[in-house]
PDB file of C-alpha atoms in Angstrom:
ATOM      1  CA  MET A   1     181.620 -91.976 225.198  1.00 95.00           C
ATOM      2  CA  ARG A   2     180.875 -90.038 221.971  1.00 97.00           C
ATOM      3  CA  ILE A   3     177.709 -91.425 219.808  1.00 98.00           C
ATOM      4  CA  VAL A   4     177.110 -90.810 216.102  1.00 98.00           C
ATOM      5  CA  THR A   5     174.250 -91.973 214.511  1.00 98.00           C
ATOM      6  CA  LEU A   6     174.158 -92.999 210.695  1.00 98.00           C
ATOM      7  CA  GLU A   7     170.260 -93.391 209.820  1.00 97.00           C
ATOM      8  CA  GLU A   8     168.128 -90.723 211.068  1.00 98.00           C
ATOM      9  CA  HIS A   9     165.399 -89.171 209.007  1.00 97.00           C
ATOM     10  CA  ILE A  10     163.981 -85.909 207.830  1.00 96.00           C
ATOM     11  CA  VAL A  11     161.449 -84.878 205.150  1.00 94.00           C
ATOM     12  CA  PHE A  12     160.394 -81.194 204.396  1.00 94.00           C
ATOM     13  CA  PRO A  13     156.941 -81.224 203.859  1.00 90.00           C
ATOM     14  CA  ASP A  14     157.423 -78.208 201.502  1.00 90.00           C
ATOM     15  CA  MET A  15     159.878 -80.297 199.481  1.00 92.00           C
ATOM     16  CA  ALA A  16     157.150 -83.213 199.497  1.00 88.00           C
ATOM     17  CA  ARG A  17     154.300 -82.086 198.818  1.00 86.00           C
ATOM     18  CA  GLU A  18     156.140 -80.622 195.431  1.00 87.00           C
ATOM     19  CA  LEU A  19     155.468 -84.036 194.090  1.00 85.00           C
ATOM     20  CA  GLY A  20     151.939 -84.196 194.255  1.00 72.00           C
ATOM     21  CA  ALA A  21     151.673 -84.176 190.625  1.00 43.00           C
ATOM     22  CA  THR A  22     153.588 -87.403 190.333  1.00 40.00           C
ATOM     23  CA  GLY A  23     150.957 -89.840 192.365  1.00 37.00           C
ATOM     24  CA  GLU A  24     153.233 -90.447 195.068  1.00 40.00           C
ATOM     25  CA  LEU A  25     154.327 -88.620 198.042  1.00 39.00           C
ATOM     26  CA  PRO A  26     156.687 -89.614 200.620  1.00 45.00           C
ATOM     27  CA  ALA A  27     155.983 -90.853 203.985  1.00 46.00           C
ATOM     28  CA  ILE A  28     154.290 -87.882 205.829  1.00 46.00           C
ATOM     29  CA  ASN A  29     151.683 -88.869 208.060  1.00 62.00           C
ATOM     30  CA  LYS A  30     151.410 -88.622 212.151  1.00 70.00           C
ATOM     31  CA  MET A  31     155.395 -88.092 211.721  1.00 87.00           C
ATOM     32  CA  GLU A  32     155.471 -85.268 209.670  1.00 89.00           C
ATOM     33  CA  ALA A  33     156.509 -82.787 212.537  1.00 91.00           C
ATOM     34  CA  LEU A  34     158.921 -84.736 213.757  1.00 94.00           C
ATOM     35  CA  LEU A  35     160.612 -85.551 210.209  1.00 95.00           C
ATOM     36  CA  ALA A  36     160.537 -82.556 209.522  1.00 95.00           C
ATOM     37  CA  ASP A  37     162.321 -80.744 212.578  1.00 96.00           C
ATOM     38  CA  ILE A  38     166.062 -80.877 213.308  1.00 96.00           C
ATOM     39  CA  THR A  39     166.930 -78.107 216.134  1.00 94.00           C
ATOM     40  CA  ASP A  40     163.813 -78.547 218.703  1.00 96.00           C
ATOM     41  CA  ALA A  41     162.511 -82.155 219.403  1.00 96.00           C
ATOM     42  CA  ARG A  42     165.322 -83.676 217.639  1.00 97.00           C
ATOM     43  CA  LEU A  43     168.302 -81.822 218.662  1.00 98.00           C
ATOM     44  CA  ALA A  44     166.432 -82.279 222.097  1.00 98.00           C
ATOM     45  CA  SER A  45     166.471 -85.861 222.543  1.00 98.00           C
ATOM     46  CA  MET A  46     169.911 -86.282 221.446  1.00 98.00           C
ATOM     47  CA  ASP A  47     170.787 -84.426 224.269  1.00 98.00           C
ATOM     48  CA  ALA A  48     168.698 -86.102 226.787  1.00 98.00           C
ATOM     49  CA  ASN A  49     170.462 -89.710 225.070  1.00 98.00           C
ATOM     50  CA  GLY A  50     173.893 -88.124 224.986  1.00 98.00           C
ATOM     51  CA  ILE A  51     174.069 -88.784 221.056  1.00 98.00           C
ATOM     52  CA  ASP A  52     176.478 -86.038 219.570  1.00 98.00           C
ATOM     53  CA  VAL A  53     175.716 -86.220 215.703  1.00 98.00           C
ATOM     54  CA  GLN A  54     173.401 -87.152 213.485  1.00 98.00           C
ATOM     55  CA  ILE A  55     173.788 -87.793 209.732  1.00 98.00           C
ATOM     56  CA  LEU A  56     170.376 -86.436 208.304  1.00 98.00           C
ATOM     57  CA  SER A  57     169.109 -88.053 205.770  1.00 98.00           C
ATOM     58  CA  VAL A  58     165.526 -87.722 203.288  1.00 96.00           C
ATOM     59  CA  THR A  59     163.640 -90.268 203.331  1.00 93.00           C
ATOM     60  CA  GLY A  60     160.851 -91.843 200.732  1.00 88.00           C
ATOM     61  CA  LYS A  61     161.199 -91.507 197.348  1.00 84.00           C
ATOM     62  CA  GLY A  62     161.660 -87.521 196.295  1.00 93.00           C
ATOM     63  CA  ALA A  63     163.860 -86.383 193.169  1.00 94.00           C
ATOM     64  CA  GLU A  64     163.753 -89.984 191.851  1.00 91.00           C
ATOM     65  CA  LEU A  65     159.937 -89.763 191.513  1.00 91.00           C
ATOM     66  CA  LEU A  66     160.942 -87.110 188.688  1.00 92.00           C
ATOM     67  CA  PRO A  67     161.781 -87.011 184.968  1.00 89.00           C
ATOM     68  CA  PRO A  68     165.490 -85.866 183.979  1.00 87.00           C
ATOM     69  CA  GLY A  69     166.526 -82.408 184.754  1.00 88.00           C
ATOM     70  CA  LYS A  70     163.581 -81.555 186.973  1.00 93.00           C
ATOM     71  CA  ASP A  71     165.041 -84.332 189.655  1.00 95.00           C
ATOM     72  CA  GLN A  72     168.071 -82.342 189.033  1.00 96.00           C
ATOM     73  CA  ALA A  73     166.926 -78.875 190.277  1.00 96.00           C
ATOM     74  CA  PHE A  74     164.637 -80.468 192.756  1.00 97.00           C
ATOM     75  CA  ALA A  75     167.833 -82.678 194.523  1.00 97.00           C
ATOM     76  CA  ALA A  76     170.066 -79.282 194.401  1.00 98.00           C
ATOM     77  CA  ARG A  77     167.105 -77.279 196.502  1.00 97.00           C
ATOM     78  CA  TYR A  78     166.505 -80.029 199.008  1.00 98.00           C
ATOM     79  CA  ASN A  79     169.973 -80.200 199.468  1.00 98.00           C
ATOM     80  CA  ASP A  80     170.746 -76.630 199.786  1.00 98.00           C
ATOM     81  CA  ALA A  81     167.663 -76.655 202.269  1.00 98.00           C
ATOM     82  CA  ILE A  82     169.179 -79.183 204.525  1.00 98.00           C
ATOM     83  CA  ALA A  83     172.609 -77.255 204.435  1.00 98.00           C
ATOM     84  CA  ALA A  84     170.577 -74.261 205.758  1.00 98.00           C
ATOM     85  CA  ARG A  85     168.895 -76.073 208.542  1.00 97.00           C
ATOM     86  CA  ILE A  86     171.991 -77.597 209.857  1.00 98.00           C
ATOM     87  CA  ALA A  87     174.343 -74.984 209.440  1.00 97.00           C
ATOM     88  CA  SER A  88     173.798 -73.593 213.059  1.00 97.00           C
ATOM     89  CA  HIS A  89     174.458 -76.331 214.685  1.00 97.00           C
ATOM     90  CA  PRO A  90     177.724 -77.894 212.212  1.00 96.00           C
ATOM     91  CA  ASP A  91     179.291 -80.178 215.257  1.00 96.00           C
ATOM     92  CA  ARG A  92     175.847 -81.661 215.814  1.00 98.00           C
ATOM     93  CA  PHE A  93     174.842 -82.442 212.221  1.00 98.00           C
ATOM     94  CA  LYS A  94     175.902 -83.785 208.786  1.00 98.00           C
ATOM     95  CA  ALA A  95     173.954 -85.121 205.611  1.00 98.00           C
ATOM     96  CA  PHE A  96     173.476 -87.682 203.448  1.00 98.00           C
ATOM     97  CA  ALA A  97     172.681 -85.861 199.795  1.00 98.00           C
ATOM     98  CA  HIS A  98     169.379 -86.932 197.897  1.00 98.00           C
ATOM     99  CA  LEU A  99     170.152 -87.388 195.032  1.00 98.00           C
ATOM    100  CA  PRO A 100     168.975 -86.934 191.286  1.00 97.00           C
ATOM    101  CA  MET A 101     168.936 -90.963 190.552  1.00 97.00           C
ATOM    102  CA  PRO A 102     167.198 -90.681 186.858  1.00 95.00           C
ATOM    103  CA  SER A 103     170.327 -88.807 185.902  1.00 96.00           C
ATOM    104  CA  PRO A 104     173.417 -91.044 186.770  1.00 97.00           C
ATOM    105  CA  GLN A 105     175.881 -87.987 185.614  1.00 98.00           C
ATOM    106  CA  ALA A 106     173.885 -84.999 187.532  1.00 97.00           C
ATOM    107  CA  ALA A 107     173.802 -87.465 190.691  1.00 98.00           C
ATOM    108  CA  ALA A 108     177.542 -87.720 190.558  1.00 98.00           C
ATOM    109  CA  ASP A 109     177.503 -84.347 190.221  1.00 98.00           C
ATOM    110  CA  GLU A 110     175.622 -83.317 192.735  1.00 98.00           C
ATOM    111  CA  LEU A 111     177.147 -85.884 195.131  1.00 98.00           C
ATOM    112  CA  GLU A 112     180.853 -84.053 194.421  1.00 98.00           C
ATOM    113  CA  ARG A 113     179.021 -80.517 194.924  1.00 98.00           C
ATOM    114  CA  THR A 114     177.079 -81.457 198.238  1.00 98.00           C
ATOM    115  CA  HIS A 115     180.560 -82.818 199.647  1.00 98.00           C
ATOM    116  CA  VAL A 116     182.741 -79.799 198.244  1.00 98.00           C
ATOM    117  CA  GLU A 117     179.815 -76.975 199.446  1.00 98.00           C
ATOM    118  CA  HIS A 118     178.477 -78.276 202.001  1.00 98.00           C
ATOM    119  CA  GLY A 119     180.738 -81.071 204.036  1.00 97.00           C
ATOM    120  CA  PHE A 120     178.195 -83.775 202.982  1.00 98.00           C
ATOM    121  CA  CYS A 121     179.516 -87.177 204.034  1.00 98.00           C
ATOM    122  CA  GLY A 122     177.844 -89.422 201.039  1.00 98.00           C
ATOM    123  CA  ALA A 123     174.353 -89.669 199.932  1.00 98.00           C
ATOM    124  CA  LEU A 124     171.310 -91.982 200.719  1.00 98.00           C
ATOM    125  CA  ILE A 125     169.580 -93.829 198.315  1.00 97.00           C
ATOM    126  CA  ASN A 126     166.325 -95.374 198.470  1.00 95.00           C
ATOM    127  CA  GLY A 127     165.683 -98.672 196.955  1.00 94.00           C
ATOM    128  CA  LEU A 128     165.453 -98.736 192.971  1.00 95.00           C
ATOM    129  CA  THR A 129     165.443 -96.113 190.387  1.00 94.00           C
ATOM    130  CA  ASN A 130     163.038 -96.946 187.297  1.00 92.00           C
ATOM    131  CA  GLY A 131     163.230-100.827 188.135  1.00 93.00           C
ATOM    132  CA  ARG A 132     166.781-100.699 187.998  1.00 96.00           C
ATOM    133  CA  PHE A 133     169.483-101.513 190.430  1.00 97.00           C
ATOM    134  CA  LEU A 134     172.843-100.222 191.237  1.00 98.00           C
ATOM    135  CA  ASP A 135     174.568-102.830 189.023  1.00 98.00           C
ATOM    136  CA  HIS A 136     172.721-101.268 185.951  1.00 98.00           C
ATOM    137  CA  PRO A 137     175.554 -99.956 183.642  1.00 97.00           C
ATOM    138  CA  SER A 138     173.900 -96.471 183.410  1.00 97.00           C
ATOM    139  CA  PHE A 139     174.933 -95.766 187.184  1.00 98.00           C
ATOM    140  CA  ALA A 140     178.742 -96.034 186.071  1.00 98.00           C
ATOM    141  CA  PRO A 141     179.124 -91.998 186.330  1.00 98.00           C
ATOM    142  CA  LEU A 142     177.598 -92.401 190.329  1.00 98.00           C
ATOM    143  CA  LEU A 143     180.051 -95.367 191.328  1.00 98.00           C
ATOM    144  CA  GLU A 144     183.415 -93.837 189.694  1.00 98.00           C
ATOM    145  CA  ARG A 145     182.597 -90.316 191.256  1.00 98.00           C
ATOM    146  CA  ALA A 146     181.471 -92.148 194.911  1.00 98.00           C
ATOM    147  CA  GLU A 147     184.881 -94.334 194.682  1.00 98.00           C
ATOM    148  CA  GLN A 148     187.059 -91.600 193.332  1.00 98.00           C
ATOM    149  CA  LEU A 149     185.776 -88.551 196.206  1.00 98.00           C
ATOM    150  CA  GLN A 150     185.932 -92.426 198.857  1.00 98.00           C
ATOM    151  CA  LEU A 151     182.427 -90.935 199.763  1.00 98.00           C
ATOM    152  CA  PRO A 152     179.746 -93.927 201.086  1.00 98.00           C
ATOM    153  CA  LEU A 153     176.334 -94.841 199.566  1.00 98.00           C
ATOM    154  CA  TYR A 154     173.930 -95.924 202.221  1.00 98.00           C
ATOM    155  CA  LEU A 155     171.395 -98.139 200.698  1.00 98.00           C
ATOM    156  CA  HIS A 156     168.286 -97.790 202.375  1.00 96.00           C
ATOM    157  CA  PRO A 157     164.782 -99.786 201.680  1.00 93.00           C
ATOM    158  CA  ALA A 158     162.154 -98.761 199.472  1.00 90.00           C
ATOM    159  CA  LEU A 159     158.534 -99.913 198.660  1.00 85.00           C
ATOM    160  CA  PRO A 160     158.707-102.584 196.013  1.00 88.00           C
ATOM    161  CA  PRO A 161     157.938-102.378 192.362  1.00 89.00           C
ATOM    162  CA  GLU A 162     154.242-102.821 192.222  1.00 89.00           C
ATOM    163  CA  ALA A 163     154.806-105.893 190.116  1.00 92.00           C
ATOM    164  CA  VAL A 164     156.843-107.412 193.062  1.00 93.00           C
ATOM    165  CA  ALA A 165     154.130-105.939 195.156  1.00 91.00           C
ATOM    166  CA  LYS A 166     151.767-107.857 193.610  1.00 93.00           C
ATOM    167  CA  ALA A 167     153.300-111.435 193.145  1.00 94.00           C
ATOM    168  CA  TYR A 168     154.117-111.574 196.770  1.00 94.00           C
ATOM    169  CA  TYR A 169     152.502-109.382 198.951  1.00 95.00           C
ATOM    170  CA  SER A 170     148.739-109.091 197.433  1.00 93.00           C
ATOM    171  CA  ASP A 171     145.510-111.691 198.940  1.00 94.00           C
ATOM    172  CA  LEU A 172     146.322-110.866 202.655  1.00 94.00           C
ATOM    173  CA  PRO A 173     144.107-109.533 205.365  1.00 95.00           C
ATOM    174  CA  GLY A 174     143.867-105.919 205.527  1.00 94.00           C
ATOM    175  CA  GLN A 175     146.595-103.922 205.671  1.00 91.00           C
ATOM    176  CA  ALA A 176     148.633-107.486 206.369  1.00 94.00           C
ATOM    177  CA  GLY A 177     150.634-107.271 203.064  1.00 93.00           C
ATOM    178  CA  THR A 178     151.788-103.805 203.179  1.00 89.00           C
ATOM    179  CA  VAL A 179     153.354-104.172 206.174  1.00 90.00           C
ATOM    180  CA  LEU A 180     155.024-107.553 204.782  1.00 92.00           C
ATOM    181  CA  SER A 181     156.421-105.553 201.989  1.00 91.00           C
ATOM    182  CA  ALA A 182     157.688-102.708 203.948  1.00 88.00           C
ATOM    183  CA  TYR A 183     159.100-103.237 207.694  1.00 90.00           C
ATOM    184  CA  GLY A 184     157.593-106.778 208.367  1.00 92.00           C
ATOM    185  CA  TRP A 185     159.771-108.192 205.802  1.00 92.00           C
ATOM    186  CA  GLY A 186     160.321-106.948 201.782  1.00 92.00           C
ATOM    187  CA  TRP A 187     162.244-103.684 202.596  1.00 92.00           C
ATOM    188  CA  HIS A 188     165.106-105.756 203.900  1.00 95.00           C
ATOM    189  CA  SER A 189     165.474-108.059 201.489  1.00 95.00           C
ATOM    190  CA  GLU A 190     165.549-106.367 199.010  1.00 95.00           C
ATOM    191  CA  THR A 191     167.391-104.216 200.299  1.00 97.00           C
ATOM    192  CA  ALA A 192     170.063-107.791 200.909  1.00 97.00           C
ATOM    193  CA  LEU A 193     169.166-108.695 197.102  1.00 97.00           C
ATOM    194  CA  HIS A 194     170.619-105.208 195.984  1.00 98.00           C
ATOM    195  CA  VAL A 195     173.651-105.348 197.643  1.00 98.00           C
ATOM    196  CA  LEU A 196     174.172-109.150 196.460  1.00 98.00           C
ATOM    197  CA  ARG A 197     173.755-108.057 192.874  1.00 98.00           C
ATOM    198  CA  LEU A 198     176.234-105.454 193.302  1.00 98.00           C
ATOM    199  CA  VAL A 199     178.505-108.559 194.302  1.00 98.00           C
ATOM    200  CA  PHE A 200     177.110-111.361 191.976  1.00 97.00           C
ATOM    201  CA  SER A 201     177.105-108.934 188.984  1.00 97.00           C
ATOM    202  CA  GLY A 202     181.091-107.760 189.741  1.00 97.00           C
ATOM    203  CA  THR A 203     179.933-104.290 190.192  1.00 98.00           C
ATOM    204  CA  LEU A 204     181.708-104.302 193.614  1.00 98.00           C
ATOM    205  CA  ASP A 205     185.369-106.032 191.744  1.00 97.00           C
ATOM    206  CA  ARG A 206     185.109-103.205 189.164  1.00 97.00           C
ATOM    207  CA  TYR A 207     185.090-100.222 191.906  1.00 98.00           C
ATOM    208  CA  PRO A 208     187.083-101.850 194.544  1.00 98.00           C
ATOM    209  CA  ARG A 209     187.309 -98.600 196.970  1.00 98.00           C
ATOM    210  CA  LEU A 210     183.762 -98.301 196.758  1.00 98.00           C
ATOM    211  CA  LYS A 211     182.119 -98.027 199.946  1.00 98.00           C
ATOM    212  CA  ILE A 212     178.153 -99.077 200.488  1.00 98.00           C
ATOM    213  CA  ILE A 213     176.647 -99.097 204.159  1.00 98.00           C
ATOM    214  CA  ILE A 214     173.402-100.609 204.687  1.00 98.00           C
ATOM    215  CA  GLY A 215     170.721-100.685 207.865  1.00 97.00           C
ATOM    216  CA  HIS A 216     169.020-103.193 210.017  1.00 97.00           C
ATOM    217  CA  MET A 217     172.023-104.894 211.255  1.00 98.00           C
ATOM    218  CA  GLY A 218     173.297-106.159 207.293  1.00 98.00           C
ATOM    219  CA  GLU A 219     169.386-106.754 206.392  1.00 97.00           C
ATOM    220  CA  MET A 220     169.159-110.377 207.093  1.00 96.00           C
ATOM    221  CA  ILE A 221     172.637-110.853 204.947  1.00 98.00           C
ATOM    222  CA  PRO A 222     174.441-111.947 208.430  1.00 98.00           C
ATOM    223  CA  MET A 223     172.211-115.291 208.571  1.00 96.00           C
ATOM    224  CA  MET A 224     172.757-116.216 204.697  1.00 96.00           C
ATOM    225  CA  MET A 225     176.317-115.002 204.531  1.00 96.00           C
ATOM    226  CA  ALA A 226     178.027-118.604 204.355  1.00 96.00           C
ATOM    227  CA  ARG A 227     175.441-119.889 202.102  1.00 96.00           C
ATOM    228  CA  THR A 228     176.080-117.067 199.956  1.00 96.00           C
ATOM    229  CA  GLU A 229     179.325-117.856 199.562  1.00 96.00           C
ATOM    230  CA  ASN A 230     179.031-121.286 198.741  1.00 94.00           C
ATOM    231  CA  ALA A 231     177.032-119.864 196.356  1.00 93.00           C
ATOM    232  CA  GLY A 232     179.254-117.503 194.435  1.00 94.00           C
ATOM    233  CA  LYS A 233     181.956-120.236 194.236  1.00 93.00           C
ATOM    234  CA  SER A 234     180.614-121.119 191.065  1.00 91.00           C
ATOM    235  CA  ILE A 235     180.570-118.323 189.179  1.00 92.00           C
ATOM    236  CA  GLY A 236     183.868-117.038 189.255  1.00 88.00           C
ATOM    237  CA  LEU A 237     183.946-113.935 191.152  1.00 92.00           C
ATOM    238  CA  GLN A 238     187.234-112.338 192.278  1.00 92.00           C
ATOM    239  CA  ARG A 239     187.075-112.715 195.839  1.00 95.00           C
ATOM    240  CA  PRO A 240     184.910-114.837 198.346  1.00 96.00           C
ATOM    241  CA  VAL A 241     181.871-113.365 198.873  1.00 97.00           C
ATOM    242  CA  GLY A 242     181.937-112.646 202.434  1.00 97.00           C
ATOM    243  CA  GLN A 243     185.265-110.868 201.862  1.00 98.00           C
ATOM    244  CA  THR A 244     183.914-108.690 199.072  1.00 98.00           C
ATOM    245  CA  LEU A 245     181.088-107.422 201.620  1.00 98.00           C
ATOM    246  CA  ARG A 246     183.806-107.376 204.839  1.00 98.00           C
ATOM    247  CA  ASP A 247     186.043-105.168 202.278  1.00 98.00           C
ATOM    248  CA  GLN A 248     182.550-102.942 201.096  1.00 98.00           C
ATOM    249  CA  VAL A 249     180.260-103.122 202.832  1.00 98.00           C
ATOM    250  CA  HIS A 250     179.118-101.860 206.271  1.00 98.00           C
ATOM    251  CA  ILE A 251     176.324-102.092 208.420  1.00 98.00           C
ATOM    252  CA  THR A 252     174.511-100.033 211.259  1.00 98.00           C
ATOM    253  CA  THR A 253     172.009-101.001 213.348  1.00 98.00           C
ATOM    254  CA  SER A 254     169.302 -98.995 212.925  1.00 98.00           C
ATOM    255  CA  GLY A 255     166.030-100.551 214.174  1.00 96.00           C
ATOM    256  CA  ILE A 256     167.390-103.531 215.064  1.00 97.00           C
ATOM    257  CA  PHE A 257     167.743-103.690 219.394  1.00 98.00           C
ATOM    258  CA  THR A 258     168.200-107.417 219.984  1.00 97.00           C
ATOM    259  CA  GLU A 259     170.934-109.267 220.835  1.00 97.00           C
ATOM    260  CA  PRO A 260     171.389-112.451 218.335  1.00 97.00           C
ATOM    261  CA  PRO A 261     171.556-110.259 215.105  1.00 97.00           C
ATOM    262  CA  LEU A 262     174.214-108.128 216.487  1.00 98.00           C
ATOM    263  CA  MET A 263     176.094-111.414 217.249  1.00 98.00           C
ATOM    264  CA  ALA A 264     175.481-112.756 214.008  1.00 98.00           C
ATOM    265  CA  ALA A 265     176.743-109.267 212.397  1.00 98.00           C
ATOM    266  CA  LEU A 266     180.037-109.597 214.851  1.00 98.00           C
ATOM    267  CA  ALA A 267     180.528-113.548 213.673  1.00 98.00           C
ATOM    268  CA  THR A 268     180.422-112.234 210.045  1.00 98.00           C
ATOM    269  CA  PHE A 269     180.889-108.973 209.271  1.00 98.00           C
ATOM    270  CA  GLY A 270     183.477-108.087 212.280  1.00 98.00           C
ATOM    271  CA  ILE A 271     183.609-105.074 214.745  1.00 98.00           C
ATOM    272  CA  ASP A 272     185.287-102.886 212.129  1.00 98.00           C
ATOM    273  CA  ASN A 273     182.231-102.933 209.637  1.00 98.00           C
ATOM    274  CA  ILE A 274     179.357-101.610 212.290  1.00 98.00           C
ATOM    275  CA  MET A 275     178.205 -98.434 213.347  1.00 98.00           C
ATOM    276  CA  PHE A 276     175.286 -97.483 215.862  1.00 98.00           C
ATOM    277  CA  SER A 277     172.438 -96.190 214.170  1.00 98.00           C
ATOM    278  CA  VAL A 278     168.785 -95.230 215.262  1.00 98.00           C
ATOM    279  CA  ASP A 279     166.159 -95.140 212.584  1.00 97.00           C
ATOM    280  CA  TYR A 280     164.965 -91.657 214.111  1.00 97.00           C
ATOM    281  CA  PRO A 281     162.193 -90.746 214.641  1.00 95.00           C
ATOM    282  CA  PHE A 282     160.787 -93.991 213.409  1.00 94.00           C
ATOM    283  CA  SER A 283     162.788 -95.673 216.015  1.00 96.00           C
ATOM    284  CA  THR A 284     163.065 -93.992 219.585  1.00 97.00           C
ATOM    285  CA  ASN A 285     166.545 -92.741 220.507  1.00 98.00           C
ATOM    286  CA  GLU A 286     166.077 -94.162 224.112  1.00 98.00           C
ATOM    287  CA  ALA A 287     165.548 -97.880 222.889  1.00 98.00           C
ATOM    288  CA  GLY A 288     168.550 -97.656 221.094  1.00 98.00           C
ATOM    289  CA  LYS A 289     170.610 -96.197 223.396  1.00 98.00           C
ATOM    290  CA  SER A 290     169.223 -98.809 225.967  1.00 98.00           C
ATOM    291  CA  PHE A 291     170.302-101.200 223.465  1.00 98.00           C
ATOM    292  CA  LEU A 292     174.233 -99.871 222.829  1.00 98.00           C
ATOM    293  CA  GLU A 293     174.817 -99.586 226.808  1.00 97.00           C
ATOM    294  CA  SER A 294     173.566-102.997 226.994  1.00 97.00           C
ATOM    295  CA  MET A 295     176.032-105.017 224.275  1.00 98.00           C
ATOM    296  CA  PRO A 296     177.841-107.688 225.913  1.00 97.00           C
ATOM    297  CA  LEU A 297     181.138-106.230 224.799  1.00 98.00           C
ATOM    298  CA  PRO A 298     184.044-104.764 225.794  1.00 98.00           C
ATOM    299  CA  ALA A 299     183.829-100.653 226.568  1.00 97.00           C
ATOM    300  CA  GLU A 300     186.802-100.451 223.531  1.00 98.00           C
ATOM    301  CA  GLN A 301     184.731-102.197 220.731  1.00 98.00           C
ATOM    302  CA  ILE A 302     180.984-100.679 221.586  1.00 98.00           C
ATOM    303  CA  ALA A 303     183.186 -97.517 221.540  1.00 98.00           C
ATOM    304  CA  ARG A 304     184.024 -97.998 217.947  1.00 98.00           C
ATOM    305  CA  ILE A 305     180.433 -99.258 216.791  1.00 98.00           C
ATOM    306  CA  ALA A 306     179.325 -96.025 218.933  1.00 98.00           C
ATOM    307  CA  SER A 307     181.396 -93.624 216.846  1.00 98.00           C
ATOM    308  CA  GLY A 308     185.045 -94.603 216.123  1.00 98.00           C
ATOM    309  CA  ASN A 309     183.784 -96.682 212.842  1.00 98.00           C
ATOM    310  CA  ALA A 310     181.526 -94.345 211.597  1.00 98.00           C
ATOM    311  CA  ASP A 311     183.937 -91.287 212.133  1.00 98.00           C
ATOM    312  CA  ARG A 312     186.845 -93.107 209.991  1.00 97.00           C
ATOM    313  CA  LEU A 313     184.318 -94.357 207.324  1.00 98.00           C
ATOM    314  CA  LEU A 314     182.889 -90.702 207.035  1.00 98.00           C
ATOM    315  CA  GLY A 315     185.938 -88.901 207.677  1.00 96.00           C
ATOM    316  CA  LEU A 316     184.688 -86.945 210.523  1.00 96.00           C
ATOM    317  CA  ARG A 317     186.732 -85.096 213.174  1.00 82.00           C
ATOM    318  CA  PRO A 318     185.562 -85.430 216.800  1.00 72.00           C
TER     319      PRO A 318
END
């Protein structure tokens, strides 16, 4: 069975350290070696677990931390470095572009450049940009270009804005607030809000062919879809909320390897909108593969989750 994974992360330490002057570095910790590696331990783990293709993406803030102008050059160098590192294994690695989000027109141009020059499959966006969600009018050039090129945008969690972190996650013991603000809850609720703002603002209606990807089995949206759709009836949207989500939002399994969220995702988003991912190296390929093999679904549906849906959405050629 062909397996494609979409939320698989990298950080090149030399690029990340350039951001030291901004006072905020991407997460370079005990996983630094695994995040920086592509063709050694990463490729060996893919081989051991039957993973045919990883779509690589830069995790943590990068060009988003730089002012307009500098962000463009940084993002272009990062993308060129990724392309150079994966060039020797073109059948095993693809990538989502790292974009200069403070400069939306330049981000649109970089999305197109990386697709034309390097064959990148879209872009991954880490959370808010200078406190703004993608429904802000300034991001229109990027959304228009992504729709025109039919390249999906992967909305990935990031640390909450300082004011949010202080209001919601302060005054907790030890590291409890930090954990709760991130992978314990905050990351996922904020990404869900990001998607729902695109729906409720009418942004996805303005760009009806735009494709969005989110991870972690839908960032809690499946559980709330019916209630959210009912709420959306009161504001005059062009389509029911659930229909908009199924038309334009695709979800991955990244880091969520239990059956109840999968069943909720299937019941709400449907089989054609779900794609397998691991969240490597923060989750292991072994855990992801075990979950994939244990899904209580027909083999044909598992194959669609494992690669068929991703191949179709990203234009991959097995």
